[in-house]
GROMACS .gro file of C-alpha atoms in nm:
model
  274
    1UNK     CA    1   3.060  -1.016   1.990
    2UNK     CA    2   3.369  -1.133   2.181
    3UNK     CA    3   3.336  -1.289   2.524
    4UNK     CA    4   3.670  -1.351   2.700
    5UNK     CA    5   3.714  -1.674   2.893
    6UNK     CA    6   4.012  -1.861   3.035
    7UNK     CA    7   3.857  -2.208   3.045
    8UNK     CA    8   3.833  -2.387   2.713
    9UNK     CA    9   3.528  -2.606   2.644
   10UNK     CA   10   3.581  -2.981   2.666
   11UNK     CA   11   3.469  -3.051   2.309
   12UNK     CA   12   3.457  -2.734   2.102
   13UNK     CA   13   3.226  -2.745   1.804
   14UNK     CA   14   3.279  -2.519   1.504
   15UNK     CA   15   3.569  -2.355   1.684
   16UNK     CA   16   3.786  -2.084   1.532
   17UNK     CA   17   4.160  -2.032   1.530
   18UNK     CA   18   4.387  -1.733   1.485
   19UNK     CA   19   4.715  -1.881   1.367
   20UNK     CA   20   5.066  -1.738   1.358
   21UNK     CA   21   5.389  -1.865   1.211
   22UNK     CA   22   5.714  -1.703   1.321
   23UNK     CA   23   5.517  -1.413   1.459
   24UNK     CA   24   5.325  -1.348   1.137
   25UNK     CA   25   4.949  -1.377   1.106
   26UNK     CA   26   4.812  -1.641   0.867
   27UNK     CA   27   4.510  -1.552   0.652
   28UNK     CA   28   4.304  -1.772   0.420
   29UNK     CA   29   4.262  -1.619   0.075
   30UNK     CA   30   3.959  -1.838   0.007
   31UNK     CA   31   3.768  -1.726   0.316
   32UNK     CA   32   3.571  -1.407   0.372
   33UNK     CA   33   3.677  -1.427   0.736
   34UNK     CA   34   4.043  -1.402   0.640
   35UNK     CA   35   4.242  -1.456   0.958
   36UNK     CA   36   3.959  -1.628   1.149
   37UNK     CA   37   4.025  -1.988   1.047
   38UNK     CA   38   3.809  -2.293   1.123
   39UNK     CA   39   3.991  -2.495   1.387
   40UNK     CA   40   3.922  -2.810   1.182
   41UNK     CA   41   4.139  -2.664   0.907
   42UNK     CA   42   4.447  -2.694   1.127
   43UNK     CA   43   4.407  -3.071   1.147
   44UNK     CA   44   4.313  -3.107   0.782
   45UNK     CA   45   4.625  -2.916   0.676
   46UNK     CA   46   4.838  -3.123   0.917
   47UNK     CA   47   4.983  -2.813   1.077
   48UNK     CA   48   5.188  -2.886   1.390
   49UNK     CA   49   5.083  -2.659   1.677
   50UNK     CA   50   5.369  -2.563   1.910
   51UNK     CA   51   5.178  -2.315   2.127
   52UNK     CA   52   4.809  -2.267   2.203
   53UNK     CA   53   4.600  -2.021   2.402
   54UNK     CA   54   4.223  -2.031   2.445
   55UNK     CA   55   4.095  -1.676   2.396
   56UNK     CA   56   3.721  -1.699   2.464
   57UNK     CA   57   3.417  -1.690   2.239
   58UNK     CA   58   3.372  -1.502   1.913
   59UNK     CA   59   2.998  -1.486   1.839
   60UNK     CA   60   2.969  -1.783   2.078
   61UNK     CA   61   3.224  -1.988   1.884
   62UNK     CA   62   3.524  -2.104   2.085
   63UNK     CA   63   3.833  -1.922   1.961
   64UNK     CA   64   4.199  -2.023   1.998
   65UNK     CA   65   4.532  -1.854   1.932
   66UNK     CA   66   4.781  -2.094   1.775
   67UNK     CA   67   5.145  -2.080   1.682
   68UNK     CA   68   5.242  -2.337   1.423
   69UNK     CA   69   5.577  -2.499   1.349
   70UNK     CA   70   5.800  -2.264   1.144
   71UNK     CA   71   5.911  -2.558   0.927
   72UNK     CA   72   5.562  -2.601   0.781
   73UNK     CA   73   5.527  -2.491   0.418
   74UNK     CA   74   5.203  -2.302   0.364
   75UNK     CA   75   5.020  -2.331   0.033
   76UNK     CA   76   5.098  -1.992  -0.132
   77UNK     CA   77   4.789  -2.023  -0.349
   78UNK     CA   78   4.568  -2.023  -0.041
   79UNK     CA   79   4.747  -1.872   0.260
   80UNK     CA   80   4.933  -1.549   0.319
   81UNK     CA   81   5.139  -1.428   0.614
   82UNK     CA   82   5.171  -1.072   0.737
   83UNK     CA   83   5.212  -0.850   1.040
   84UNK     CA   84   4.936  -0.689   1.240
   85UNK     CA   85   4.990  -0.349   1.079
   86UNK     CA   86   4.866  -0.495   0.753
   87UNK     CA   87   4.520  -0.568   0.892
   88UNK     CA   88   4.492  -0.239   1.081
   89UNK     CA   89   4.202  -0.061   0.914
   90UNK     CA   90   4.134  -0.358   0.687
   91UNK     CA   91   3.937  -0.549   0.951
   92UNK     CA   92   3.668  -0.421   1.185
   93UNK     CA   93   3.802  -0.298   1.518
   94UNK     CA   94   3.663  -0.596   1.711
   95UNK     CA   95   3.850  -0.841   1.487
   96UNK     CA   96   4.172  -0.639   1.510
   97UNK     CA   97   4.144  -0.632   1.890
   98UNK     CA   98   4.087  -1.009   1.898
   99UNK     CA   99   4.390  -1.074   1.676
  100UNK     CA  100   4.597  -0.838   1.890
  101UNK     CA  101   4.492  -1.028   2.201
  102UNK     CA  102   4.595  -1.355   2.036
  103UNK     CA  103   4.937  -1.222   1.937
  104UNK     CA  104   5.006  -1.081   2.283
  105UNK     CA  105   4.910  -1.398   2.468
  106UNK     CA  106   5.123  -1.622   2.246
  107UNK     CA  107   5.421  -1.388   2.285
  108UNK     CA  108   5.370  -1.376   2.663
  109UNK     CA  109   5.364  -1.756   2.690
  110UNK     CA  110   5.676  -1.787   2.475
  111UNK     CA  111   5.866  -1.529   2.682
  112UNK     CA  112   5.770  -1.683   3.019
  113UNK     CA  113   5.861  -2.048   2.973
  114UNK     CA  114   6.095  -2.023   3.272
  115UNK     CA  115   6.043  -1.874   3.615
  116UNK     CA  116   6.208  -1.537   3.670
  117UNK     CA  117   6.260  -1.619   4.039
  118UNK     CA  118   6.411  -1.968   4.037
  119UNK     CA  119   6.471  -2.045   3.671
  120UNK     CA  120   6.258  -2.362   3.665
  121UNK     CA  121   6.016  -2.437   3.378
  122UNK     CA  122   5.668  -2.285   3.405
  123UNK     CA  123   5.332  -2.409   3.281
  124UNK     CA  124   4.995  -2.259   3.197
  125UNK     CA  125   4.774  -2.245   3.503
  126UNK     CA  126   4.443  -2.427   3.460
  127UNK     CA  127   4.235  -2.185   3.666
  128UNK     CA  128   4.348  -1.842   3.548
  129UNK     CA  129   4.547  -1.670   3.275
  130UNK     CA  130   4.892  -1.715   3.426
  131UNK     CA  131   5.220  -1.900   3.384
  132UNK     CA  132   5.280  -2.094   3.706
  133UNK     CA  133   5.602  -2.222   3.859
  134UNK     CA  134   5.536  -2.538   4.057
  135UNK     CA  135   5.872  -2.515   4.234
  136UNK     CA  136   5.848  -2.171   4.397
  137UNK     CA  137   5.474  -2.116   4.342
  138UNK     CA  138   5.518  -1.785   4.164
  139UNK     CA  139   5.283  -1.663   3.890
  140UNK     CA  140   5.342  -1.448   3.583
  141UNK     CA  141   5.047  -1.275   3.422
  142UNK     CA  142   5.021  -1.128   3.071
  143UNK     CA  143   5.224  -0.812   3.045
  144UNK     CA  144   5.054  -0.481   2.964
  145UNK     CA  145   5.257  -0.163   2.920
  146UNK     CA  146   5.049   0.150   2.989
  147UNK     CA  147   5.133   0.458   2.781
  148UNK     CA  148   4.998   0.809   2.752
  149UNK     CA  149   4.934   0.968   2.414
  150UNK     CA  150   4.848   1.336   2.403
  151UNK     CA  151   4.738   1.601   2.157
  152UNK     CA  152   4.857   1.941   2.274
  153UNK     CA  153   4.661   2.235   2.134
  154UNK     CA  154   4.718   2.610   2.116
  155UNK     CA  155   4.404   2.781   1.995
  156UNK     CA  156   4.351   2.662   1.638
  157UNK     CA  157   4.693   2.493   1.625
  158UNK     CA  158   4.786   2.131   1.697
  159UNK     CA  159   5.128   2.019   1.815
  160UNK     CA  160   5.241   1.728   1.598
  161UNK     CA  161   5.577   1.556   1.586
  162UNK     CA  162   5.764   1.315   1.363
  163UNK     CA  163   5.933   1.036   1.556
  164UNK     CA  164   6.283   0.940   1.449
  165UNK     CA  165   6.158   0.584   1.386
  166UNK     CA  166   5.872   0.679   1.152
  167UNK     CA  167   5.933   0.517   0.811
  168UNK     CA  168   5.789   0.813   0.619
  169UNK     CA  169   5.690   1.176   0.658
  170UNK     CA  170   5.406   1.125   0.903
  171UNK     CA  171   5.340   1.350   1.201
  172UNK     CA  172   5.160   1.229   1.510
  173UNK     CA  173   5.083   1.312   1.871
  174UNK     CA  174   5.335   1.274   2.152
  175UNK     CA  175   5.341   0.953   2.355
  176UNK     CA  176   5.541   0.779   2.625
  177UNK     CA  177   5.545   0.492   2.871
  178UNK     CA  178   5.420   0.539   3.227
  179UNK     CA  179   5.705   0.480   3.470
  180UNK     CA  180   5.683   0.314   3.811
  181UNK     CA  181   5.519   0.542   4.066
  182UNK     CA  182   5.375   0.785   3.810
  183UNK     CA  183   5.018   0.875   3.735
  184UNK     CA  184   4.919   0.913   3.368
  185UNK     CA  185   4.893   1.290   3.416
  186UNK     CA  186   5.245   1.309   3.561
  187UNK     CA  187   5.376   1.103   3.272
  188UNK     CA  188   5.207   1.332   3.022
  189UNK     CA  189   5.364   1.646   3.170
  190UNK     CA  190   5.707   1.480   3.186
  191UNK     CA  191   5.696   1.338   2.832
  192UNK     CA  192   5.592   1.667   2.672
  193UNK     CA  193   5.863   1.850   2.866
  194UNK     CA  194   6.131   1.592   2.776
  195UNK     CA  195   6.041   1.553   2.409
  196UNK     CA  196   5.965   1.911   2.304
  197UNK     CA  197   6.042   2.131   2.612
  198UNK     CA  198   5.687   2.263   2.644
  199UNK     CA  199   5.462   2.303   2.946
  200UNK     CA  200   5.095   2.200   2.938
  201UNK     CA  201   4.780   2.249   3.143
  202UNK     CA  202   4.410   2.158   3.143
  203UNK     CA  203   4.466   1.786   3.085
  204UNK     CA  204   4.151   1.599   2.970
  205UNK     CA  205   4.110   1.226   2.924
  206UNK     CA  206   3.980   1.118   2.580
  207UNK     CA  207   3.976   0.739   2.539
  208UNK     CA  208   4.196   0.429   2.555
  209UNK     CA  209   4.306   0.169   2.302
  210UNK     CA  210   4.476  -0.167   2.321
  211UNK     CA  211   4.777  -0.143   2.089
  212UNK     CA  212   4.950  -0.479   2.030
  213UNK     CA  213   5.286  -0.341   1.912
  214UNK     CA  214   5.384  -0.527   2.118
  215UNK     CA  215   5.165  -0.488   2.431
  216UNK     CA  216   5.069  -0.128   2.501
  217UNK     CA  217   4.755   0.013   2.655
  218UNK     CA  218   4.728   0.365   2.510
  219UNK     CA  219   4.558   0.626   2.729
  220UNK     CA  220   4.458   0.922   2.513
  221UNK     CA  221   4.449   1.280   2.643
  222UNK     CA  222   4.410   1.638   2.530
  223UNK     CA  223   4.616   1.915   2.690
  224UNK     CA  224   4.648   2.289   2.638
  225UNK     CA  225   4.975   2.469   2.571
  226UNK     CA  226   5.096   2.655   2.880
  227UNK     CA  227   5.436   2.789   2.779
  228UNK     CA  228   5.778   2.741   2.626
  229UNK     CA  229   5.936   2.710   2.284
  230UNK     CA  230   5.970   2.384   2.092
  231UNK     CA  231   6.310   2.221   2.143
  232UNK     CA  232   6.311   1.861   2.021
  233UNK     CA  233   6.486   1.575   2.194
  234UNK     CA  234   6.654   1.457   1.873
  235UNK     CA  235   6.706   1.105   2.004
  236UNK     CA  236   6.329   1.055   1.977
  237UNK     CA  237   6.178   1.347   1.787
  238UNK     CA  238   6.307   1.435   1.440
  239UNK     CA  239   6.077   1.738   1.411
  240UNK     CA  240   5.784   1.898   1.592
  241UNK     CA  241   5.571   2.191   1.480
  242UNK     CA  242   5.248   2.376   1.543
  243UNK     CA  243   5.004   2.306   1.258
  244UNK     CA  244   4.682   2.493   1.187
  245UNK     CA  245   4.390   2.252   1.194
  246UNK     CA  246   4.309   2.336   0.828
  247UNK     CA  247   4.663   2.266   0.709
  248UNK     CA  248   4.780   1.936   0.855
  249UNK     CA  249   5.057   1.704   0.734
  250UNK     CA  250   5.011   1.330   0.689
  251UNK     CA  251   4.873   1.198   1.018
  252UNK     CA  252   4.795   0.850   1.159
  253UNK     CA  253   4.481   0.668   1.040
  254UNK     CA  254   4.152   0.699   1.222
  255UNK     CA  255   4.187   0.344   1.353
  256UNK     CA  256   4.460   0.456   1.594
  257UNK     CA  257   4.390   0.664   1.903
  258UNK     CA  258   4.639   0.923   1.771
  259UNK     CA  259   4.431   0.960   1.457
  260UNK     CA  260   4.113   0.979   1.662
  261UNK     CA  261   4.255   1.256   1.883
  262UNK     CA  262   4.350   1.464   1.579
  263UNK     CA  263   4.021   1.411   1.395
  264UNK     CA  264   3.815   1.484   1.705
  265UNK     CA  265   3.994   1.816   1.755
  266UNK     CA  266   3.965   1.911   1.387
  267UNK     CA  267   3.592   1.833   1.392
  268UNK     CA  268   3.547   2.042   1.709
  269UNK     CA  269   3.733   2.343   1.564
  270UNK     CA  270   3.552   2.311   1.232
  271UNK     CA  271   3.216   2.313   1.411
  272UNK     CA  272   3.317   2.623   1.607
  273UNK     CA  273   3.394   2.811   1.286
  274UNK     CA  274   3.082   2.722   1.088
   0.00000   0.00000   0.00000
């Protein structure tokens, strides 16, 4: 479906574009493909492209990520702008992943226009996905921030927490960034201990997910409760509780790895009790 590639074709035919303006995704109301725009449309609409990344091939069509000039007025009767959260669950996972890749690469190029070592301007390397400094010959590659996300269980109960930044009463699994020198398992133990003062054991890997908010790689795990009482770090966790699997609060959607962890565990417990 999607084939990544760093080298753009010389003369792309029937190419596609994923376009952003001021960080917001542009969708075509007249098209069933929504945010997958024909590249020819960019020229026809006279949009000025200020940043471009070749992504690879979507169903063997060359696909580009574009950032257009913020001064351009979009036709409100045809185009809409929105953030990536708005297409989460509205598009198939493969499309969401492709759009997330586009957003991350454009942001990475924008944030690495100058060399971090010598301060000189950088440029896109022609051979690989990198920003190159001709002066000191250093390279910067797209940034990925690995995180753990874990569902802690205690028999038929699930540990769920409400982050202080959640906009509404949703409870989710615990998560945290992997620090330098840590393994994912060490991070998991540390994060659970820091955020809710609990100890865990029997750590099992579940699955991973690219999460472009802004550039995380989420590594999903299950872990069993091993001891302690819940004491929340109130700078990050507004509330944390044990919930019976048959009486859960509002939880993340199934399109997120947090939602998948919760639903997988509920399905497993339900099967055990039928």
